[in-house]
PDB file of C-alpha atoms in Angstrom:
ATOM      1  CA  MET A  12     -47.872 -62.370  30.532  1.00 91.00           C
ATOM      2  CA  ARG A  13     -48.909 -60.916  33.866  1.00 94.00           C
ATOM      3  CA  VAL A  14     -51.400 -63.253  35.584  1.00 97.00           C
ATOM      4  CA  LEU A  15     -53.834 -62.141  38.951  1.00 97.00           C
ATOM      5  CA  LEU A  16     -54.773 -64.841  40.923  1.00 98.00           C
ATOM      6  CA  VAL A  17     -57.448 -64.743  43.338  1.00 98.00           C
ATOM      7  CA  GLU A  18     -57.892 -67.879  45.500  1.00 97.00           C
ATOM      8  CA  ASP A  19     -58.338 -68.727  50.126  1.00 95.00           C
ATOM      9  CA  GLU A  20     -57.229 -72.817  49.370  1.00 95.00           C
ATOM     10  CA  LEU A  21     -53.712 -71.801  49.086  1.00 96.00           C
ATOM     11  CA  ARG A  22     -52.452 -75.970  47.626  1.00 96.00           C
ATOM     12  CA  LEU A  23     -54.780 -75.468  45.179  1.00 96.00           C
ATOM     13  CA  ALA A  24     -53.713 -71.806  44.845  1.00 97.00           C
ATOM     14  CA  GLU A  25     -49.711 -73.170  45.551  1.00 97.00           C
ATOM     15  CA  ASN A  26     -50.584 -76.038  42.499  1.00 96.00           C
ATOM     16  CA  VAL A  27     -51.871 -73.475  40.226  1.00 97.00           C
ATOM     17  CA  ALA A  28     -49.205 -70.840  40.274  1.00 96.00           C
ATOM     18  CA  HIS A  29     -46.514 -73.606  39.681  1.00 96.00           C
ATOM     19  CA  ALA A  30     -48.389 -74.282  36.972  1.00 96.00           C
ATOM     20  CA  LEU A  31     -49.006 -71.695  34.547  1.00 96.00           C
ATOM     21  CA  ARG A  32     -45.089 -70.161  35.284  1.00 94.00           C
ATOM     22  CA  GLU A  33     -43.899 -73.742  34.468  1.00 92.00           C
ATOM     23  CA  GLY A  34     -46.215 -74.553  31.852  1.00 89.00           C
ATOM     24  CA  PRO A  35     -46.696 -70.338  29.189  1.00 89.00           C
ATOM     25  CA  GLY A  36     -44.288 -68.781  32.249  1.00 90.00           C
ATOM     26  CA  PHE A  37     -46.772 -66.070  32.953  1.00 93.00           C
ATOM     27  CA  ALA A  38     -45.896 -63.909  35.465  1.00 93.00           C
ATOM     28  CA  VAL A  39     -48.378 -65.012  38.853  1.00 96.00           C
ATOM     29  CA  ASP A  40     -49.918 -62.848  41.778  1.00 96.00           C
ATOM     30  CA  HIS A  41     -51.298 -63.775  43.956  1.00 97.00           C
ATOM     31  CA  ALA A  42     -54.606 -62.641  46.889  1.00 97.00           C
ATOM     32  CA  GLU A  43     -56.028 -64.847  48.569  1.00 97.00           C
ATOM     33  CA  ASP A  44     -58.571 -61.956  49.898  1.00 97.00           C
ATOM     34  CA  GLY A  45     -60.869 -60.470  48.239  1.00 96.00           C
ATOM     35  CA  ARG A  46     -59.661 -57.365  49.296  1.00 97.00           C
ATOM     36  CA  THR A  47     -56.299 -57.763  48.501  1.00 97.00           C
ATOM     37  CA  ALA A  48     -57.758 -58.514  45.154  1.00 97.00           C
ATOM     38  CA  LEU A  49     -59.525 -55.928  44.943  1.00 96.00           C
ATOM     39  CA  ASP A  50     -56.227 -53.497  45.311  1.00 96.00           C
ATOM     40  CA  LEU A  51     -53.836 -55.045  43.200  1.00 95.00           C
ATOM     41  CA  ALA A  52     -56.425 -55.381  40.065  1.00 95.00           C
ATOM     42  CA  GLY A  53     -56.808 -51.989  40.785  1.00 92.00           C
ATOM     43  CA  ASN A  54     -53.016 -50.434  41.539  1.00 90.00           C
ATOM     44  CA  LEU A  55     -51.559 -53.133  38.785  1.00 90.00           C
ATOM     45  CA  CYS A  56     -51.441 -53.763  34.858  1.00 88.00           C
ATOM     46  CA  TYR A  57     -52.606 -57.906  34.387  1.00 94.00           C
ATOM     47  CA  ASP A  58     -53.397 -59.017  31.452  1.00 95.00           C
ATOM     48  CA  LEU A  59     -55.993 -62.130  33.613  1.00 97.00           C
ATOM     49  CA  ILE A  60     -57.403 -62.235  36.603  1.00 98.00           C
ATOM     50  CA  ILE A  61     -57.613 -66.304  37.553  1.00 98.00           C
ATOM     51  CA  LEU A  62     -61.104 -65.674  40.635  1.00 97.00           C
ATOM     52  CA  ASP A  63     -62.454 -68.331  42.942  1.00 95.00           C
ATOM     53  CA  LEU A  64     -65.907 -66.308  44.446  1.00 92.00           C
ATOM     54  CA  MET A  65     -66.558 -67.862  48.209  1.00 91.00           C
ATOM     55  CA  LEU A  66     -63.131 -65.718  49.471  1.00 95.00           C
ATOM     56  CA  PRO A  67     -62.865 -64.050  52.330  1.00 96.00           C
ATOM     57  CA  LEU A  68     -64.150 -60.477  53.254  1.00 96.00           C
ATOM     58  CA  VAL A  69     -64.951 -59.759  50.233  1.00 96.00           C
ATOM     59  CA  ASP A  70     -66.483 -63.120  47.802  1.00 94.00           C
ATOM     60  CA  GLY A  71     -65.260 -63.156  43.937  1.00 94.00           C
ATOM     61  CA  ALA A  72     -68.828 -62.312  42.673  1.00 93.00           C
ATOM     62  CA  THR A  73     -68.857 -58.842  43.844  1.00 95.00           C
ATOM     63  CA  ILE A  74     -65.595 -57.951  43.278  1.00 96.00           C
ATOM     64  CA  LEU A  75     -65.508 -58.830  39.472  1.00 95.00           C
ATOM     65  CA  ARG A  76     -68.999 -56.907  39.811  1.00 95.00           C
ATOM     66  CA  ARG A  77     -66.931 -54.326  40.715  1.00 95.00           C
ATOM     67  CA  LEU A  78     -64.009 -53.881  38.189  1.00 95.00           C
ATOM     68  CA  ARG A  79     -66.827 -54.165  36.075  1.00 95.00           C
ATOM     69  CA  SER A  80     -68.405 -50.929  37.275  1.00 95.00           C
ATOM     70  CA  ARG A  81     -64.764 -49.109  37.570  1.00 92.00           C
ATOM     71  CA  GLY A  82     -64.665 -49.677  33.798  1.00 92.00           C
ATOM     72  CA  ASN A  83     -61.737 -52.330  34.123  1.00 91.00           C
ATOM     73  CA  HIS A  84     -62.020 -54.714  30.934  1.00 91.00           C
ATOM     74  CA  ILE A  85     -59.983 -57.276  31.611  1.00 94.00           C
ATOM     75  CA  SER A  86     -60.791 -61.034  30.602  1.00 95.00           C
ATOM     76  CA  VAL A  87     -61.480 -62.982  34.519  1.00 97.00           C
ATOM     77  CA  LEU A  88     -61.532 -66.466  34.999  1.00 97.00           C
ATOM     78  CA  VAL A  89     -64.229 -67.694  37.288  1.00 95.00           C
ATOM     79  CA  LEU A  90     -63.739 -70.656  38.899  1.00 94.00           C
ATOM     80  CA  THR A  91     -66.873 -72.041  40.069  1.00 88.00           C
ATOM     81  CA  ALA A  92     -67.670 -74.603  43.083  1.00 83.00           C
ATOM     82  CA  ARG A  93     -71.132 -73.799  41.847  1.00 74.00           C
ATOM     83  CA  SER A  94     -72.931 -75.318  38.733  1.00 70.00           C
ATOM     84  CA  GLU A  95     -76.968 -74.588  39.020  1.00 74.00           C
ATOM     85  CA  ARG A  96     -77.398 -72.938  35.685  1.00 83.00           C
ATOM     86  CA  GLU A  97     -78.991 -69.433  37.025  1.00 84.00           C
ATOM     87  CA  SER A  98     -75.306 -68.978  38.144  1.00 83.00           C
ATOM     88  CA  ILE A  99     -73.302 -69.624  35.639  1.00 86.00           C
ATOM     89  CA  ILE A 100     -75.684 -66.872  33.847  1.00 90.00           C
ATOM     90  CA  GLN A 101     -74.823 -64.570  36.427  1.00 89.00           C
ATOM     91  CA  LEU A 102     -72.296 -64.351  36.602  1.00 89.00           C
ATOM     92  CA  LEU A 103     -71.322 -63.929  32.415  1.00 92.00           C
ATOM     93  CA  ASN A 104     -73.434 -61.761  32.542  1.00 93.00           C
ATOM     94  CA  ASP A 105     -71.839 -59.762  35.492  1.00 91.00           C
ATOM     95  CA  GLY A 106     -68.521 -60.248  32.823  1.00 93.00           C
ATOM     96  CA  ALA A 107     -67.084 -62.945  33.700  1.00 95.00           C
ATOM     97  CA  ASP A 108     -65.493 -63.555  30.532  1.00 96.00           C
ATOM     98  CA  ASP A 109     -65.414 -67.981  31.049  1.00 95.00           C
ATOM     99  CA  TYR A 110     -65.899 -70.100  34.269  1.00 93.00           C
ATOM    100  CA  LEU A 111     -64.085 -73.317  34.945  1.00 94.00           C
ATOM    101  CA  SER A 112     -66.450 -75.317  37.502  1.00 91.00           C
ATOM    102  CA  LYS A 113     -64.351 -76.823  40.380  1.00 90.00           C
ATOM    103  CA  PRO A 114     -62.200 -79.300  40.643  1.00 91.00           C
ATOM    104  CA  PHE A 115     -60.779 -78.410  37.467  1.00 93.00           C
ATOM    105  CA  ASP A 116     -57.214 -80.289  35.025  1.00 95.00           C
ATOM    106  CA  LEU A 117     -54.616 -78.779  35.754  1.00 96.00           C
ATOM    107  CA  GLY A 118     -54.033 -78.294  32.031  1.00 95.00           C
ATOM    108  CA  GLU A 119     -57.499 -77.734  30.500  1.00 96.00           C
ATOM    109  CA  LEU A 120     -56.776 -74.175  33.116  1.00 96.00           C
ATOM    110  CA  ILE A 121     -53.872 -73.539  31.312  1.00 95.00           C
ATOM    111  CA  ALA A 122     -55.477 -73.827  27.884  1.00 94.00           C
ATOM    112  CA  ARG A 123     -59.005 -71.169  28.957  1.00 95.00           C
ATOM    113  CA  ALA A 124     -56.245 -68.686  30.667  1.00 96.00           C
ATOM    114  CA  LYS A 125     -54.099 -68.132  27.277  1.00 93.00           C
ATOM    115  CA  ALA A 126     -56.980 -68.356  24.845  1.00 93.00           C
ATOM    116  CA  LEU A 127     -58.427 -65.737  26.969  1.00 95.00           C
ATOM    117  CA  ILE A 128     -55.081 -63.438  27.365  1.00 93.00           C
ATOM    118  CA  ARG A 129     -54.861 -64.231  23.307  1.00 91.00           C
ATOM    119  CA  ARG A 130     -58.740 -62.820  22.929  1.00 90.00           C
ATOM    120  CA  GLY A 131     -58.253 -60.738  25.472  1.00 88.00           C
ATOM    121  CA  LYS A 132     -55.711 -59.235  22.685  1.00 87.00           C
ATOM    122  CA  GLY A 133     -57.356 -59.134  19.320  1.00 86.00           C
ATOM    123  CA  VAL A 134     -55.674 -62.361  18.527  1.00 86.00           C
ATOM    124  CA  ALA A 135     -57.894 -65.299  17.594  1.00 84.00           C
ATOM    125  CA  THR A 136     -55.547 -68.001  16.348  1.00 88.00           C
ATOM    126  CA  PRO A 137     -52.138 -69.287  18.672  1.00 89.00           C
ATOM    127  CA  THR A 138     -49.862 -68.088  16.330  1.00 93.00           C
ATOM    128  CA  LEU A 139     -48.592 -64.896  15.957  1.00 93.00           C
ATOM    129  CA  GLN A 140     -47.809 -63.556  12.126  1.00 91.00           C
ATOM    130  CA  LEU A 141     -45.413 -60.593  11.548  1.00 91.00           C
ATOM    131  CA  GLY A 142     -43.319 -60.254   8.409  1.00 89.00           C
ATOM    132  CA  ASP A 143     -40.781 -63.100   8.296  1.00 90.00           C
ATOM    133  CA  LEU A 144     -40.926 -63.785  11.996  1.00 93.00           C
ATOM    134  CA  THR A 145     -43.843 -66.639  12.686  1.00 94.00           C
ATOM    135  CA  LEU A 146     -44.715 -67.398  17.186  1.00 95.00           C
ATOM    136  CA  ASN A 147     -47.143 -70.151  18.044  1.00 93.00           C
ATOM    137  CA  THR A 148     -47.642 -69.729  21.571  1.00 90.00           C
ATOM    138  CA  ALA A 149     -48.963 -73.294  21.777  1.00 87.00           C
ATOM    139  CA  GLU A 150     -45.579 -75.400  21.204  1.00 90.00           C
ATOM    140  CA  GLN A 151     -43.392 -72.624  21.979  1.00 90.00           C
ATOM    141  CA  THR A 152     -41.730 -72.445  18.465  1.00 94.00           C
ATOM    142  CA  ILE A 153     -40.219 -69.097  17.268  1.00 95.00           C
ATOM    143  CA  LEU A 154     -39.303 -69.096  13.439  1.00 94.00           C
ATOM    144  CA  ARG A 155     -37.318 -66.243  11.073  1.00 91.00           C
ATOM    145  CA  ALA A 156     -37.747 -67.085   7.857  1.00 87.00           C
ATOM    146  CA  GLY A 157     -37.818 -70.175   8.242  1.00 88.00           C
ATOM    147  CA  ARG A 158     -35.148 -70.710  10.716  1.00 92.00           C
ATOM    148  CA  PRO A 159     -36.427 -71.736  14.459  1.00 95.00           C
ATOM    149  CA  ILE A 160     -34.546 -69.376  16.629  1.00 95.00           C
ATOM    150  CA  LEU A 161     -33.625 -70.629  20.314  1.00 95.00           C
ATOM    151  CA  LEU A 162     -34.691 -68.634  23.187  1.00 95.00           C
ATOM    152  CA  SER A 163     -35.097 -68.419  26.897  1.00 94.00           C
ATOM    153  CA  PRO A 164     -38.307 -68.211  29.070  1.00 92.00           C
ATOM    154  CA  MET A 165     -37.908 -65.078  29.673  1.00 92.00           C
ATOM    155  CA  GLU A 166     -36.619 -64.335  26.039  1.00 95.00           C
ATOM    156  CA  TYR A 167     -39.699 -66.212  24.597  1.00 95.00           C
ATOM    157  CA  ARG A 168     -41.708 -63.971  27.016  1.00 93.00           C
ATOM    158  CA  ILE A 169     -40.859 -61.141  26.120  1.00 95.00           C
ATOM    159  CA  LEU A 170     -41.101 -61.647  21.973  1.00 96.00           C
ATOM    160  CA  GLU A 171     -44.652 -62.806  22.730  1.00 94.00           C
ATOM    161  CA  TYR A 172     -45.577 -59.464  24.664  1.00 94.00           C
ATOM    162  CA  LEU A 173     -43.793 -57.732  22.462  1.00 95.00           C
ATOM    163  CA  MET A 174     -45.879 -59.651  19.396  1.00 93.00           C
ATOM    164  CA  HIS A 175     -49.239 -58.625  20.251  1.00 92.00           C
ATOM    165  CA  ARG A 176     -48.057 -54.769  20.584  1.00 90.00           C
ATOM    166  CA  PRO A 177     -45.938 -54.744  17.430  1.00 87.00           C
ATOM    167  CA  ARG A 178     -44.812 -51.279  15.468  1.00 87.00           C
ATOM    168  CA  ILE A 179     -46.482 -50.420  19.793  1.00 92.00           C
ATOM    169  CA  VAL A 180     -43.040 -48.585  21.500  1.00 95.00           C
ATOM    170  CA  VAL A 181     -43.652 -50.236  24.868  1.00 95.00           C
ATOM    171  CA  SER A 182     -41.673 -49.236  27.759  1.00 93.00           C
ATOM    172  CA  LYS A 183     -38.715 -50.979  29.950  1.00 91.00           C
ATOM    173  CA  ARG A 184     -41.975 -50.486  33.201  1.00 89.00           C
ATOM    174  CA  GLU A 185     -44.548 -52.180  31.435  1.00 91.00           C
ATOM    175  CA  LEU A 186     -42.234 -54.761  30.117  1.00 92.00           C
ATOM    176  CA  LEU A 187     -41.485 -54.994  33.566  1.00 89.00           C
ATOM    177  CA  GLU A 188     -44.665 -55.455  35.209  1.00 88.00           C
ATOM    178  CA  HIS A 189     -45.558 -57.729  32.792  1.00 90.00           C
ATOM    179  CA  MET A 190     -42.619 -60.017  33.694  1.00 89.00           C
ATOM    180  CA  TYR A 191     -42.564 -60.050  36.730  1.00 86.00           C
ATOM    181  CA  ASP A 192     -44.285 -60.281  39.705  1.00 82.00           C
ATOM    182  CA  TYR A 193     -44.884 -58.439  42.707  1.00 78.00           C
ATOM    183  CA  ASN A 194     -42.211 -60.683  45.052  1.00 73.00           C
ATOM    184  CA  TRP A 195     -38.936 -61.193  42.614  1.00 71.00           C
ATOM    185  CA  GLU A 196     -36.878 -58.857  42.493  1.00 67.00           C
ATOM    186  CA  HIS A 197     -35.760 -56.546  39.805  1.00 62.00           C
ATOM    187  CA  HIS A 198     -34.896 -53.658  38.134  1.00 63.00           C
ATOM    188  CA  SER A 199     -34.569 -51.719  34.149  1.00 61.00           C
ATOM    189  CA  ASN A 200     -30.664 -54.035  33.280  1.00 83.00           C
ATOM    190  CA  VAL A 201     -32.552 -56.660  33.826  1.00 87.00           C
ATOM    191  CA  ILE A 202     -34.049 -56.097  30.879  1.00 90.00           C
ATOM    192  CA  GLU A 203     -32.619 -53.982  29.289  1.00 91.00           C
ATOM    193  CA  ALA A 204     -30.181 -58.296  29.102  1.00 93.00           C
ATOM    194  CA  HIS A 205     -32.930 -59.703  27.646  1.00 94.00           C
ATOM    195  CA  VAL A 206     -33.902 -57.171  24.953  1.00 95.00           C
ATOM    196  CA  SER A 207     -30.127 -57.316  23.729  1.00 94.00           C
ATOM    197  CA  ASN A 208     -29.796 -61.068  23.679  1.00 95.00           C
ATOM    198  CA  LEU A 209     -33.377 -61.362  22.096  1.00 96.00           C
ATOM    199  CA  ARG A 210     -31.986 -58.694  19.352  1.00 94.00           C
ATOM    200  CA  ARG A 211     -29.505 -60.417  18.600  1.00 94.00           C
ATOM    201  CA  LYS A 212     -30.754 -64.144  17.930  1.00 95.00           C
ATOM    202  CA  LEU A 213     -33.626 -62.878  15.956  1.00 94.00           C
ATOM    203  CA  ASP A 214     -31.659 -61.520  14.291  1.00 91.00           C
ATOM    204  CA  GLU A 215     -28.657 -63.344  13.176  1.00 89.00           C
ATOM    205  CA  GLY A 216     -28.071 -63.764   9.192  1.00 82.00           C
ATOM    206  CA  VAL A 217     -30.832 -60.637   8.035  1.00 80.00           C
ATOM    207  CA  LYS A 218     -29.133 -56.888   7.697  1.00 75.00           C
ATOM    208  CA  HIS A 219     -31.751 -54.605   9.639  1.00 73.00           C
ATOM    209  CA  SER A 220     -32.762 -54.658  13.509  1.00 78.00           C
ATOM    210  CA  SER A 221     -36.322 -56.030  14.465  1.00 89.00           C
ATOM    211  CA  ILE A 222     -36.816 -54.360  17.811  1.00 93.00           C
ATOM    212  CA  GLU A 223     -35.443 -50.761  17.809  1.00 92.00           C
ATOM    213  CA  ASN A 224     -34.379 -49.087  20.874  1.00 91.00           C
ATOM    214  CA  LEU A 225     -36.523 -46.092  20.976  1.00 91.00           C
ATOM    215  CA  ARG A 226     -33.987 -43.739  23.864  1.00 88.00           C
ATOM    216  CA  GLY A 227     -35.990 -43.176  26.678  1.00 87.00           C
ATOM    217  CA  ARG A 228     -38.962 -44.690  25.792  1.00 92.00           C
ATOM    218  CA  GLY A 229     -39.054 -48.417  25.002  1.00 93.00           C
ATOM    219  CA  TYR A 230     -38.904 -50.794  22.595  1.00 95.00           C
ATOM    220  CA  ARG A 231     -40.844 -51.220  19.388  1.00 94.00           C
ATOM    221  CA  LEU A 232     -40.742 -54.697  17.073  1.00 94.00           C
ATOM    222  CA  VAL A 233     -40.773 -53.815  13.612  1.00 90.00           C
ATOM    223  CA  ILE A 234     -40.628 -56.740  11.193  1.00 80.00           C
ATOM    224  CA  ASP A 235     -42.260 -55.458   8.144  1.00 66.00           C
ATOM    225  CA  LYS A 236     -40.962 -58.390   5.548  1.00 52.00           C
ATOM    226  CA  PRO A 237     -38.152 -60.463   4.528  1.00 47.00           C
ATOM    227  CA  ILE A 238     -34.831 -59.630   4.943  1.00 44.00           C
ATOM    228  CA  VAL A 239     -32.607 -62.129   4.891  1.00 46.00           C
ATOM    229  CA  ASP A 240     -28.817 -60.642   3.949  1.00 44.00           C
ATOM    230  CA  GLU A 241     -27.904 -61.036   0.440  1.00 42.00           C
ATOM    231  CA  ASP A 242     -25.086 -63.453  -0.311  1.00 43.00           C
ATOM    232  CA  PRO A 243     -21.761 -60.881  -1.790  1.00 40.00           C
ATOM    233  CA  ASP A 244     -20.650 -62.794  -4.483  1.00 43.00           C
ATOM    234  CA  LEU A 245     -23.462 -62.764  -5.964  1.00 35.00           C
TER     235      LEU A 245
END
């Protein structure tokens, strides 16, 4: 998942970005002012925006209203030093999905961020299920037909993204946009290598591939029912 963090306090931004990358493994782009934030939000794909209110050039409340007026429905978590009831009500009425008062606990921030991303994709619980494949986003564990599967951080992130879009073709470009931040140098061959390793690990001991490769279009996760290999001696 890819997050836009809009925060002008550099030390706080570094701490939050580090926690988001090391915890749930999000890609994080950082904007120090409101104008940069609007440019990034208008040109790149994000799964969540974490938005401070007191910003140079354009304040957070204005950013929020502009995003909603443009029809941008991405989930927004507001960071605010304001605690007045009227201010909070106004933020929610302007289109904020949740808010967190400063100072805040990083663990709570991560939990709220993950919950907002889930709800934005129409999922209410931390457990994603597709056929015999189960992914617990809270524990970051994967089971297929009851068998635990160990993945690298990037393989896990790709699988989580695909499980939010089951049976839908996801292009390599879309995966790149949601797996890496803009400071990361990458190319589509990196995605191909990770998907190949992910498919091999998911399909160990089963007959059919869990991830289809549609030439020129992308990848599709298709697990409709348990397909465990039968014992040829039976």
